[in-house]
Amino acid sequence: MDNMQQQFLEAGTLMLAGMVFVFAFLSILIVFINTVLAKLAIKYPDPVAKAVSRTARKSPSNKTSGEISPSVVAAISGAVKKYRAQHGQD
Amino acid sequence: MDNMQQQFLEAGTLMLAGMVFVFAFLSILIVFINTVLAKLAIKYPDPVAKAVSRTARKSPSNKTSGEISPSVVAAISGAVKKYRAQHGQD
Amino acid sequence: MDNMQQQFLEAGTLMLAGMVFVFAFLSILIVFINTVLAKLAIKYPDPVAKAVSRTARKSPSNKTSGEISPSVVAAISGAVKKYRAQHGQD
Amino acid sequence: MESLNTLWLSTGLANFEFGQVVMMLVGCGLLYLAIARNFEPLLLLPMGFGSILTNIPVAGFSEVGGLLHYIYYAGVDTGIFPLLIFMGVGAMTDFGALIANPKTLLLGAAAQFGIFATLFGAIALNAIPGMEFSLKDASAIAIIGGADGPTAIFLASKLAPELLGAIAVAAYSYMALVPIIQPPIMKALTNEEERKIEMAQLRPVTKIEKIVFPLGVLLMTIFFLPAATPLVGMFCLGNLMRESGVVDRLSSTAQNELINIVTIFLGLGVGSKLSAEAFLNVETLGILGLGAVAFSIGTASGVLMAKVMNKLSKTPINPLIGAAGVSAVPMAARVANKVGLQANPHNFLLMHAMGPNVAGVLGSAVAAGILLALVG
Amino acid sequence: MESLNTLWLSTGLANFEFGQVVMMLVGCGLLYLAIARNFEPLLLLPMGFGSILTNIPVAGFSEVGGLLHYIYYAGVDTGIFPLLIFMGVGAMTDFGALIANPKTLLLGAAAQFGIFATLFGAIALNAIPGMEFSLKDASAIAIIGGADGPTAIFLASKLAPELLGAIAVAAYSYMALVPIIQPPIMKALTNEEERKIEMAQLRPVTKIEKIVFPLGVLLMTIFFLPAATPLVGMFCLGNLMRESGVVDRLSSTAQNELINIVTIFLGLGVGSKLSAEAFLNVETLGILGLGAVAFSIGTASGVLMAKVMNKLSKTPINPLIGAAGVSAVPMAARVANKVGLQANPHNFLLMHAMGPNVAGVLGSAVAAGILLALVG
Amino acid sequence: MESLNTLWLSTGLANFEFGQVVMMLVGCGLLYLAIARNFEPLLLLPMGFGSILTNIPVAGFSEVGGLLHYIYYAGVDTGIFPLLIFMGVGAMTDFGALIANPKTLLLGAAAQFGIFATLFGAIALNAIPGMEFSLKDASAIAIIGGADGPTAIFLASKLAPELLGAIAVAAYSYMALVPIIQPPIMKALTNEEERKIEMAQLRPVTKIEKIVFPLGVLLMTIFFLPAATPLVGMFCLGNLMRESGVVDRLSSTAQNELINIVTIFLGLGVGSKLSAEAFLNVETLGILGLGAVAFSIGTASGVLMAKVMNKLSKTPINPLIGAAGVSAVPMAARVANKVGLQANPHNFLLMHAMGPNVAGVLGSAVAAGILLALVG
Ligand code: NA
Ligand code: NA
Ligand code: NA
């Protein structure tokens, strides 16, 4: 049982050291966000006009934003035609 | 030529054993389909409403069905506009 | 310094041999284009009608040209509806 | 005749061992969970399939020259596959909610208590005859409490490869069970009033913050915990590719094709460790039990930490979002949102819970680094 | 001067051997078939290119340190590439038509007679001086009759790697020639009346059947023929990913990016085996001849089996669909459909022929397993 | 206590060496150039990140068992990654403009003088104490003048792996600087009248020409310079896949997913060579200086050659397009177009400059082959 007590001690130390370290690490990260990032955010604000293009960029598509492949355009005008024909609207 | 006769014999045995095995194997598969699968099909019929969504799921697209990426939607309304402009319809 | 002179000589030879070779190689390629390819171009002209389908083929999309996935078509007719609703056009 | 006899001797029926049959049933069970119950199917489906293949007699999938042998040693044993997955996850992760509300990092820290308490528990289990966990084994088991699949696989492949199969099964199963495990704990530790707390809307986060954040995280990891840099580094690489906006085609590939390819192989490779000798023993029961404990403790510590912070903070914090600190992205955040909506139909916690949720990913990668540094 | 001399000695012109020139022409021939004749271009284009590269003097593509050497030993020799292709093919395969009409499995079985009869034929060719096929060689050649590319490559890489190039050339060429080889045989063995037979519409197949089917196939393979489990297993994994509906992103990747990447490498790797020593001998002629025989016998046995079944069955069976049993998916099914339409413009056999067509894939994988078990 | 001490000893702070810190700053500099200045971000971002990772103390990314070690030895040392990139680039390249105006090949040839003059310069630098370039080193450095990233990496990995990091940094940086380096040289060597020259519209090119062209290039390389066949061969394979029109799914994968995956790995692998010992020495300064010289000489010789051709040719040739002969596709062609527009707003040179631009790719691959044949 001596061995187990030894192991318990080790596990306890690990638990303590681990939690202290995790909290310390993530706390420094908080400081980092509140100081460095906050300053950067003020110094380099997002250009307003870019907001739209950024949204497009994040889209899962592989294509460069803005480019619409010719096949899609073809598909669309075809579909529009079809849709109108089916719905009798003109 | 003794050696060749020996080889012929082996090849013949292989042919026989192979065809018997292939037929046996695929025949058991027939039984499997006619019994196990048939019972499962009765016990767990396809829900009727899901038929549509399943079709969508099988589409080769990577996207989760139902989701339309914003860039596609943008492309479409742009294309609709263009199409109308080109065709003078309004 | 003898060693350096030796190296210079080697580098100079390399420079000469290299440039001669590069020019020779690409010049033969010019001849190749002006003779072989030119003859082939006359003998096997592009079929006129295929021009359109070739454009489609080169599109970056993975899909076989001509195929429009059902989800895209669904997206389009949905978008057309939406677009009309938003713009009050009918 | 000889030919038919050779054929018979080469059949599975003539060569089955009992343990192999059981492990195939375990594999079928995983497939069932993946397909019918939607338990983390992206990993559990190939993993269940891999565990069937590896237990086929005569076929030798996991012996020298077998497909799963190559996959395991090329990608899992080296750690390459989990690291590539982590890169893809980084490319999928948006740290906006965390940067907007940085104190939620403390929730991600608190939830890691699930890991370290379980480490203690694993050592305690050694009192039971038949269980014999070394400190390395205990560490590899404890990481299940981190609720992060690739981290668990990476650590287990380094510290206790023979337990890898059971650990992966436990980690992914409990991650799938988050919607069942967490709500009772969350409700037991909070009262109706707390669950109704609405939180202030998050401020917008600028592009420069999102770009510098992964670099800052990497830098701190380099300074304080180099043992965690493989995991954290690849994660930050993925996130930087995403946020930089200049390599969208790489970011897209990392999030889609590459992570998909690697996921198939990782699942098969991990499944190949589900052999009878490695899985069918009392220690597996211990691992499954400890995993459930780890999740519960992690959830509880997250919630309790959030309660404390709510008391101390000027702006209100709904304690429910503490539960998301275990990671299990984005499931745990959705659970927090759902429980919050039950108490107050106008209370949308999803974005607020994303902060602790991604903090939990960092927290468990840090915890894995600590275990590697101290035990590995 | 010395420099120019070194340059000259390093040119191809100063180092060409006759055999290399011939093999490059063979490579060009494959490129011609792929590009101008559309003969299975996905494999024959990279394969033709690989055979050009491997025969370049001095360059050493297939020697230690060369690109094709790495590709061959990492992916073809280990069997990994054909198995990944098979997984992708599984993810592309819809077993619905087969499940709806299970007796078409017998057509897929009958067509495998092409394989085993060719095995016999290969041994018979040993009577010709210069031909010397061992039983392993004969088995690897015979599998050409299975009309399934990855299966042929997998088996040849295990049983007769030195014949791999010729076998792959034969297999893919004849698969491309299906629309030319099959119709005369089909017409010779059937009369106008039989070709006009219309078949009853297939019943709809439920999702559960499609999910359980690959698992059932795998289970039977495990029981009766573990040697076939690498091929059948990966095929069933792909099919399960497809049908389960819970891992669509993995299924899509297996069918697209992953199979494309592997196809490029597989083609190059197989092409690298097209060296003069291995290809320019009388045995290659034997292989090409036997391949044509195998296809013809397979087609004939499929059609004859279908005629017998049509006599015995209550519901009518058009004998033409028997020809699709050789696999060559989906080309053989289309040929059956086309020949049927020629006899009766209202006779759409495509879906009915898909049953024996996919049955043929299973059948040749099973046949490959038998050959591995008995000869390997 | 012991535990805390172990933890401290395992931190980066306790183990940093000065050189590692500097190299991390170099890595951050590369990230800055990639993200903020958009310098070839597809390679410089993963490369900068790789140089940070490889210099982390204790973590051992580039030691046996480390991620970057595997990546480097599997893909960079073997040459596989640059060759796959080259295949993808081939699949992206349209030789139409070159075939329509073949004499632009001479511009691509002239611009390679940048390479061979730099070779001479590198040997001259040996006169400076501290510099000690062997002929192999000099060749690897000189190829920077080819303005082609994968070619430079491939050659450096064969001739001077210890210089690989610095060479890649120089090559990609100068490629990104093409819009800054080239215009002054172009303007200095031409007068207003020359820059205003409009060129005749290009004839359409038929499909058969585009298909046979890569085969012709390969054939000539086989005949005259087998040492260049790995690079030229993979490039032509990609181009043939593109132009043949029968394997579009392979071509698309080579241009997208495959090249993206390989680019991530190549960047990381090359970055792993940016260690302090290899980079922080006076030779790196020499490499950076020589690279700038190489680019300038290449640009100048291209422009001068174009001036000569304009004098001799019946149809007018704008000397600006000669600058595009250094390759750096398509940046250099765009620069030529832009400078042309400044002189004459109706002068669209883009398509005309694409001819020398892609000729430059062939030219530098040929030059690399010569260096491999004579020095390697
Ligand atoms: Na976690
Ligand atoms: Na077959
Ligand atoms: Na160049």
mmCIF file of N, CA and C in Angstrom, chain B residues 1 4 7-12 14-19 21-30 32-34 36-38 40-41 44-46 54 57-58 60-62, chain E residues 99 102-103 105-106 109-110 112-113 116-117 119-120 123-124 126-127 133 135 206-209 212-213 216-217 220-221 224-225 242-243 245 248 252 305 366 370 374-375:
data_model
loop_
_atom_site.group_PDB
_atom_site.id
_atom_site.type_symbol
_atom_site.label_atom_id
_atom_site.label_comp_id
_atom_site.label_asym_id
_atom_site.label_seq_id
_atom_site.Cartn_x
_atom_site.Cartn_y
_atom_site.Cartn_z
ATOM 1 N N MET B 1 6.134 -33.461 -69.849
ATOM 2 C CA MET B 1 4.691 -33.236 -70.015
ATOM 3 C C MET B 1 3.907 -33.667 -68.773
ATOM 4 N N MET B 4 3.007 -30.693 -66.894
ATOM 5 C CA MET B 4 1.883 -29.932 -67.425
ATOM 6 C C MET B 4 0.552 -30.568 -67.045
ATOM 7 N N GLN B 7 -0.234 -29.563 -63.703
ATOM 8 C CA GLN B 7 -0.731 -28.180 -63.665
ATOM 9 C C GLN B 7 -2.165 -28.084 -64.160
ATOM 10 N N PHE B 8 -2.464 -28.842 -65.241
ATOM 11 C CA PHE B 8 -3.836 -28.853 -65.752
ATOM 12 C C PHE B 8 -4.805 -29.314 -64.680
ATOM 13 N N LEU B 9 -4.389 -30.354 -63.977
ATOM 14 C CA LEU B 9 -5.240 -30.879 -62.926
ATOM 15 C C LEU B 9 -5.506 -29.812 -61.866
ATOM 16 N N GLU B 10 -4.427 -29.167 -61.478
ATOM 17 C CA GLU B 10 -4.584 -28.099 -60.475
ATOM 18 C C GLU B 10 -5.516 -27.001 -60.977
ATOM 19 N N ALA B 11 -5.272 -26.584 -62.230
ATOM 20 C CA ALA B 11 -6.103 -25.518 -62.789
ATOM 21 C C ALA B 11 -7.560 -25.949 -62.861
ATOM 22 N N GLY B 12 -7.783 -27.192 -63.229
ATOM 23 C CA GLY B 12 -9.155 -27.689 -63.302
ATOM 24 C C GLY B 12 -9.812 -27.699 -61.937
ATOM 25 N N LEU B 14 -9.022 -25.850 -59.419
ATOM 26 C CA LEU B 14 -9.251 -24.448 -59.067
ATOM 27 C C LEU B 14 -10.519 -23.918 -59.723
ATOM 28 N N MET B 15 -10.673 -24.260 -61.001
ATOM 29 C CA MET B 15 -11.830 -23.783 -61.737
ATOM 30 C C MET B 15 -13.108 -24.284 -61.090
ATOM 31 N N LEU B 16 -13.107 -25.579 -60.785
ATOM 32 C CA LEU B 16 -14.288 -26.175 -60.183
ATOM 33 C C LEU B 16 -14.561 -25.570 -58.811
ATOM 34 N N ALA B 17 -13.529 -25.603 -57.961
ATOM 35 C CA ALA B 17 -13.704 -25.086 -56.599
ATOM 36 C C ALA B 17 -14.117 -23.623 -56.653
ATOM 37 N N GLY B 18 -13.488 -22.874 -57.513
ATOM 38 C CA GLY B 18 -13.780 -21.444 -57.599
ATOM 39 C C GLY B 18 -15.212 -21.181 -57.989
ATOM 40 N N MET B 19 -15.682 -21.827 -59.076
ATOM 41 C CA MET B 19 -17.044 -21.547 -59.531
ATOM 42 C C MET B 19 -18.068 -22.007 -58.497
ATOM 43 N N PHE B 21 -17.624 -22.142 -55.324
ATOM 44 C CA PHE B 21 -17.594 -21.188 -54.217
ATOM 45 C C PHE B 21 -18.294 -19.883 -54.578
ATOM 46 N N VAL B 22 -17.988 -19.361 -55.760
ATOM 47 C CA VAL B 22 -18.608 -18.092 -56.163
ATOM 48 C C VAL B 22 -20.133 -18.223 -56.165
ATOM 49 N N PHE B 23 -20.613 -19.326 -56.765
ATOM 50 C CA PHE B 23 -22.078 -19.506 -56.805
ATOM 51 C C PHE B 23 -22.643 -19.659 -55.403
ATOM 52 N N ALA B 24 -21.951 -20.450 -54.583
ATOM 53 C CA ALA B 24 -22.438 -20.650 -53.217
ATOM 54 C C ALA B 24 -22.508 -19.317 -52.487
ATOM 55 N N PHE B 25 -21.444 -18.557 -52.601
ATOM 56 C CA PHE B 25 -21.364 -17.289 -51.882
ATOM 57 C C PHE B 25 -22.483 -16.342 -52.299
ATOM 58 N N LEU B 26 -22.621 -16.154 -53.590
ATOM 59 C CA LEU B 26 -23.630 -15.198 -54.043
ATOM 60 C C LEU B 26 -25.046 -15.733 -53.826
ATOM 61 N N SER B 27 -25.186 -17.060 -53.800
ATOM 62 C CA SER B 27 -26.519 -17.612 -53.506
ATOM 63 C C SER B 27 -26.900 -17.340 -52.059
ATOM 64 N N ILE B 28 -25.951 -17.501 -51.157
ATOM 65 C CA ILE B 28 -26.265 -17.188 -49.760
ATOM 66 C C ILE B 28 -26.658 -15.716 -49.638
ATOM 67 N N LEU B 29 -25.992 -14.898 -50.432
ATOM 68 C CA LEU B 29 -26.324 -13.468 -50.423
ATOM 69 C C LEU B 29 -27.781 -13.255 -50.866
ATOM 70 N N ILE B 30 -28.221 -14.049 -51.846
ATOM 71 C CA ILE B 30 -29.631 -13.958 -52.268
ATOM 72 C C ILE B 30 -30.547 -14.286 -51.091
ATOM 73 N N PHE B 32 -29.827 -14.061 -47.991
ATOM 74 C CA PHE B 32 -29.709 -12.960 -47.033
ATOM 75 C C PHE B 32 -30.645 -11.808 -47.410
ATOM 76 N N ILE B 33 -30.652 -11.457 -48.692
ATOM 77 C CA ILE B 33 -31.520 -10.355 -49.127
ATOM 78 C C ILE B 33 -32.985 -10.718 -48.951
ATOM 79 N N ASN B 34 -33.310 -11.960 -49.334
ATOM 80 C CA ASN B 34 -34.722 -12.358 -49.297
ATOM 81 C C ASN B 34 -35.250 -12.579 -47.897
ATOM 82 N N VAL B 36 -33.290 -11.645 -44.368
ATOM 83 C CA VAL B 36 -32.944 -10.581 -43.403
ATOM 84 C C VAL B 36 -33.381 -9.214 -43.900
ATOM 85 N N LEU B 37 -32.910 -8.836 -45.094
ATOM 86 C CA LEU B 37 -33.228 -7.493 -45.583
ATOM 87 C C LEU B 37 -34.722 -7.311 -45.762
ATOM 88 N N ALA B 38 -35.389 -8.348 -46.294
ATOM 89 C CA ALA B 38 -36.835 -8.228 -46.517
ATOM 90 C C ALA B 38 -37.553 -7.954 -45.207
ATOM 91 N N LEU B 40 -36.248 -6.613 -42.489
ATOM 92 C CA LEU B 40 -35.906 -5.267 -42.030
ATOM 93 C C LEU B 40 -36.712 -4.214 -42.777
ATOM 94 N N ALA B 41 -36.897 -4.457 -44.090
ATOM 95 C CA ALA B 41 -37.621 -3.468 -44.899
ATOM 96 C C ALA B 41 -39.045 -3.308 -44.401
ATOM 97 N N TYR B 44 -38.751 -1.643 -40.679
ATOM 98 C CA TYR B 44 -38.337 -0.230 -40.667
ATOM 99 C C TYR B 44 -38.558 0.406 -42.045
ATOM 100 N N PRO B 45 -39.822 0.649 -42.386
ATOM 101 C CA PRO B 45 -40.068 1.253 -43.702
ATOM 102 C C PRO B 45 -39.524 2.690 -43.739
ATOM 103 N N ASP B 46 -39.238 3.152 -44.931
ATOM 104 C CA ASP B 46 -38.780 4.540 -45.065
ATOM 105 C C ASP B 46 -39.894 5.491 -44.679
ATOM 106 N N ARG B 54 -33.853 13.124 -48.381
ATOM 107 C CA ARG B 54 -32.831 12.151 -48.734
ATOM 108 C C ARG B 54 -32.251 12.425 -50.114
ATOM 109 N N ARG B 57 -29.797 15.015 -49.813
ATOM 110 C CA ARG B 57 -28.584 14.529 -49.159
ATOM 111 C C ARG B 57 -27.638 13.858 -50.138
ATOM 112 N N LYS B 58 -28.181 13.109 -51.075
ATOM 113 C CA LYS B 58 -27.343 12.362 -51.996
ATOM 114 C C LYS B 58 -26.674 13.228 -53.046
ATOM 115 N N PRO B 60 -24.154 15.486 -54.908
ATOM 116 C CA PRO B 60 -22.715 15.405 -54.729
ATOM 117 C C PRO B 60 -22.125 16.576 -53.949
ATOM 118 N N SER B 61 -22.949 17.588 -53.713
ATOM 119 C CA SER B 61 -22.423 18.780 -53.053
ATOM 120 C C SER B 61 -21.953 18.462 -51.652
ATOM 121 N N ASN B 62 -20.977 19.210 -51.213
ATOM 122 C CA ASN B 62 -20.398 19.055 -49.894
ATOM 123 C C ASN B 62 -21.258 19.675 -48.816
ATOM 124 N N ILE E 99 -30.601 -5.224 -54.826
ATOM 125 C CA ILE E 99 -31.442 -5.635 -53.706
ATOM 126 C C ILE E 99 -32.880 -5.853 -54.176
ATOM 127 N N PRO E 102 -32.713 -9.699 -56.358
ATOM 128 C CA PRO E 102 -31.491 -10.385 -55.898
ATOM 129 C C PRO E 102 -31.033 -11.530 -56.787
ATOM 130 N N LYS E 103 -31.944 -12.126 -57.570
ATOM 131 C CA LYS E 103 -31.480 -13.287 -58.342
ATOM 132 C C LYS E 103 -30.495 -12.879 -59.440
ATOM 133 N N LEU E 105 -27.838 -11.718 -58.821
ATOM 134 C CA LEU E 105 -26.535 -12.100 -58.275
ATOM 135 C C LEU E 105 -25.997 -13.329 -58.997
ATOM 136 N N LEU E 106 -26.912 -14.231 -59.426
ATOM 137 C CA LEU E 106 -26.467 -15.445 -60.121
ATOM 138 C C LEU E 106 -25.811 -15.095 -61.450
ATOM 139 N N ALA E 109 -22.413 -14.141 -60.727
ATOM 140 C CA ALA E 109 -21.615 -15.337 -60.432
ATOM 141 C C ALA E 109 -21.206 -16.036 -61.726
ATOM 142 N N ALA E 110 -22.174 -16.218 -62.616
ATOM 143 C CA ALA E 110 -21.901 -16.954 -63.858
ATOM 144 C C ALA E 110 -20.799 -16.302 -64.673
ATOM 145 N N GLN E 112 -18.237 -14.888 -63.773
ATOM 146 C CA GLN E 112 -16.879 -15.132 -63.271
ATOM 147 C C GLN E 112 -16.264 -16.382 -63.900
ATOM 148 N N PHE E 113 -17.079 -17.142 -64.645
ATOM 149 C CA PHE E 113 -16.509 -18.290 -65.350
ATOM 150 C C PHE E 113 -15.426 -17.813 -66.325
ATOM 151 N N PHE E 116 -12.148 -18.162 -64.356
ATOM 152 C CA PHE E 116 -11.602 -19.481 -64.076
ATOM 153 C C PHE E 116 -11.276 -20.256 -65.347
ATOM 154 N N ALA E 117 -12.055 -20.012 -66.408
ATOM 155 C CA ALA E 117 -11.716 -20.644 -67.684
ATOM 156 C C ALA E 117 -10.390 -20.104 -68.208
ATOM 157 N N LEU E 119 -7.910 -19.035 -66.423
ATOM 158 C CA LEU E 119 -6.863 -19.656 -65.605
ATOM 159 C C LEU E 119 -6.425 -20.954 -66.258
ATOM 160 N N PHE E 120 -7.407 -21.726 -66.657
ATOM 161 C CA PHE E 120 -7.153 -22.977 -67.365
ATOM 162 C C PHE E 120 -6.402 -22.707 -68.673
ATOM 163 N N ILE E 123 -2.685 -21.836 -68.282
ATOM 164 C CA ILE E 123 -1.854 -23.025 -68.067
ATOM 165 C C ILE E 123 -1.663 -23.760 -69.399
ATOM 166 N N ALA E 124 -2.729 -23.814 -70.180
ATOM 167 C CA ALA E 124 -2.630 -24.476 -71.489
ATOM 168 C C ALA E 124 -1.592 -23.793 -72.381
ATOM 169 N N ASN E 126 1.137 -22.739 -71.651
ATOM 170 C CA ASN E 126 2.498 -23.194 -71.347
ATOM 171 C C ASN E 126 3.010 -24.191 -72.376
ATOM 172 N N ALA E 127 2.094 -24.810 -73.118
ATOM 173 C CA ALA E 127 2.505 -25.741 -74.171
ATOM 174 C C ALA E 127 3.282 -25.005 -75.266
ATOM 175 N N PHE E 133 3.949 -19.752 -67.612
ATOM 176 C CA PHE E 133 3.146 -19.150 -66.562
ATOM 177 C C PHE E 133 3.038 -20.089 -65.375
ATOM 178 N N LEU E 135 1.245 -21.026 -61.646
ATOM 179 C CA LEU E 135 -0.161 -20.934 -61.258
ATOM 180 C C LEU E 135 -0.484 -19.531 -60.729
ATOM 181 N N THR E 206 -35.738 0.149 -49.467
ATOM 182 C CA THR E 206 -35.719 1.062 -48.313
ATOM 183 C C THR E 206 -34.289 1.374 -47.893
ATOM 184 N N LYS E 207 -34.191 2.437 -47.105
ATOM 185 C CA LYS E 207 -32.883 2.891 -46.636
ATOM 186 C C LYS E 207 -32.219 1.824 -45.766
ATOM 187 N N ILE E 208 -32.995 1.199 -44.908
ATOM 188 C CA ILE E 208 -32.402 0.221 -43.978
ATOM 189 C C ILE E 208 -31.769 -0.932 -44.746
ATOM 190 N N GLU E 209 -32.417 -1.352 -45.842
ATOM 191 C CA GLU E 209 -31.838 -2.435 -46.639
ATOM 192 C C GLU E 209 -30.481 -2.043 -47.198
ATOM 193 N N VAL E 212 -27.854 -2.056 -44.366
ATOM 194 C CA VAL E 212 -27.460 -3.358 -43.826
ATOM 195 C C VAL E 212 -26.776 -4.217 -44.892
ATOM 196 N N PHE E 213 -27.087 -3.962 -46.165
ATOM 197 C CA PHE E 213 -26.515 -4.800 -47.219
ATOM 198 C C PHE E 213 -24.987 -4.873 -47.187
ATOM 199 N N GLY E 216 -23.871 -6.998 -44.382
ATOM 200 C CA GLY E 216 -24.107 -8.419 -44.629
ATOM 201 C C GLY E 216 -23.062 -9.015 -45.550
ATOM 202 N N VAL E 217 -22.728 -8.284 -46.606
ATOM 203 C CA VAL E 217 -21.710 -8.774 -47.537
ATOM 204 C C VAL E 217 -20.380 -8.947 -46.808
ATOM 205 N N MET E 220 -20.447 -12.034 -44.497
ATOM 206 C CA MET E 220 -20.294 -13.296 -45.218
ATOM 207 C C MET E 220 -18.870 -13.491 -45.707
ATOM 208 N N THR E 221 -18.246 -12.420 -46.119
ATOM 209 C CA THR E 221 -16.867 -12.531 -46.575
ATOM 210 C C THR E 221 -15.956 -12.916 -45.418
ATOM 211 N N PHE E 224 -16.616 -16.694 -44.753
ATOM 212 C CA PHE E 224 -16.292 -17.720 -45.737
ATOM 213 C C PHE E 224 -15.011 -17.445 -46.514
ATOM 214 N N LEU E 225 -14.536 -16.212 -46.548
ATOM 215 C CA LEU E 225 -13.404 -15.928 -47.417
ATOM 216 C C LEU E 225 -12.601 -14.717 -46.922
ATOM 217 N N ARG E 242 -21.669 5.877 -47.819
ATOM 218 C CA ARG E 242 -22.660 6.456 -48.721
ATOM 219 C C ARG E 242 -24.066 6.321 -48.180
ATOM 220 N N GLU E 243 -24.412 5.089 -47.815
ATOM 221 C CA GLU E 243 -25.812 4.799 -47.519
ATOM 222 C C GLU E 243 -26.228 5.216 -46.114
ATOM 223 N N GLY E 245 -25.754 7.884 -44.597
ATOM 224 C CA GLY E 245 -26.305 9.230 -44.598
ATOM 225 C C GLY E 245 -25.826 10.093 -43.445
ATOM 226 N N ASP E 248 -21.800 12.253 -44.790
ATOM 227 C CA ASP E 248 -21.791 12.637 -46.205
ATOM 228 C C ASP E 248 -20.501 13.321 -46.627
ATOM 229 N N SER E 252 -18.414 11.965 -49.738
ATOM 230 C CA SER E 252 -18.138 12.830 -50.879
ATOM 231 C C SER E 252 -16.637 12.902 -51.160
ATOM 232 N N MET E 305 -26.439 -17.981 -68.701
ATOM 233 C CA MET E 305 -27.080 -18.128 -67.394
ATOM 234 C C MET E 305 -28.418 -17.398 -67.383
ATOM 235 N N VAL E 366 -14.802 -11.649 -54.952
ATOM 236 C CA VAL E 366 -14.821 -12.975 -54.331
ATOM 237 C C VAL E 366 -13.866 -13.914 -55.064
ATOM 238 N N ILE E 370 -10.661 -16.001 -53.644
ATOM 239 C CA ILE E 370 -10.428 -17.440 -53.781
ATOM 240 C C ILE E 370 -9.024 -17.699 -54.321
ATOM 241 N N LEU E 374 -6.140 -19.781 -52.372
ATOM 242 C CA LEU E 374 -5.684 -21.088 -52.846
ATOM 243 C C LEU E 374 -4.320 -21.034 -53.504
ATOM 244 N N VAL E 375 -3.959 -19.940 -54.119
ATOM 245 C CA VAL E 375 -2.724 -19.879 -54.893
ATOM 246 C C VAL E 375 -1.689 -18.958 -54.228
#
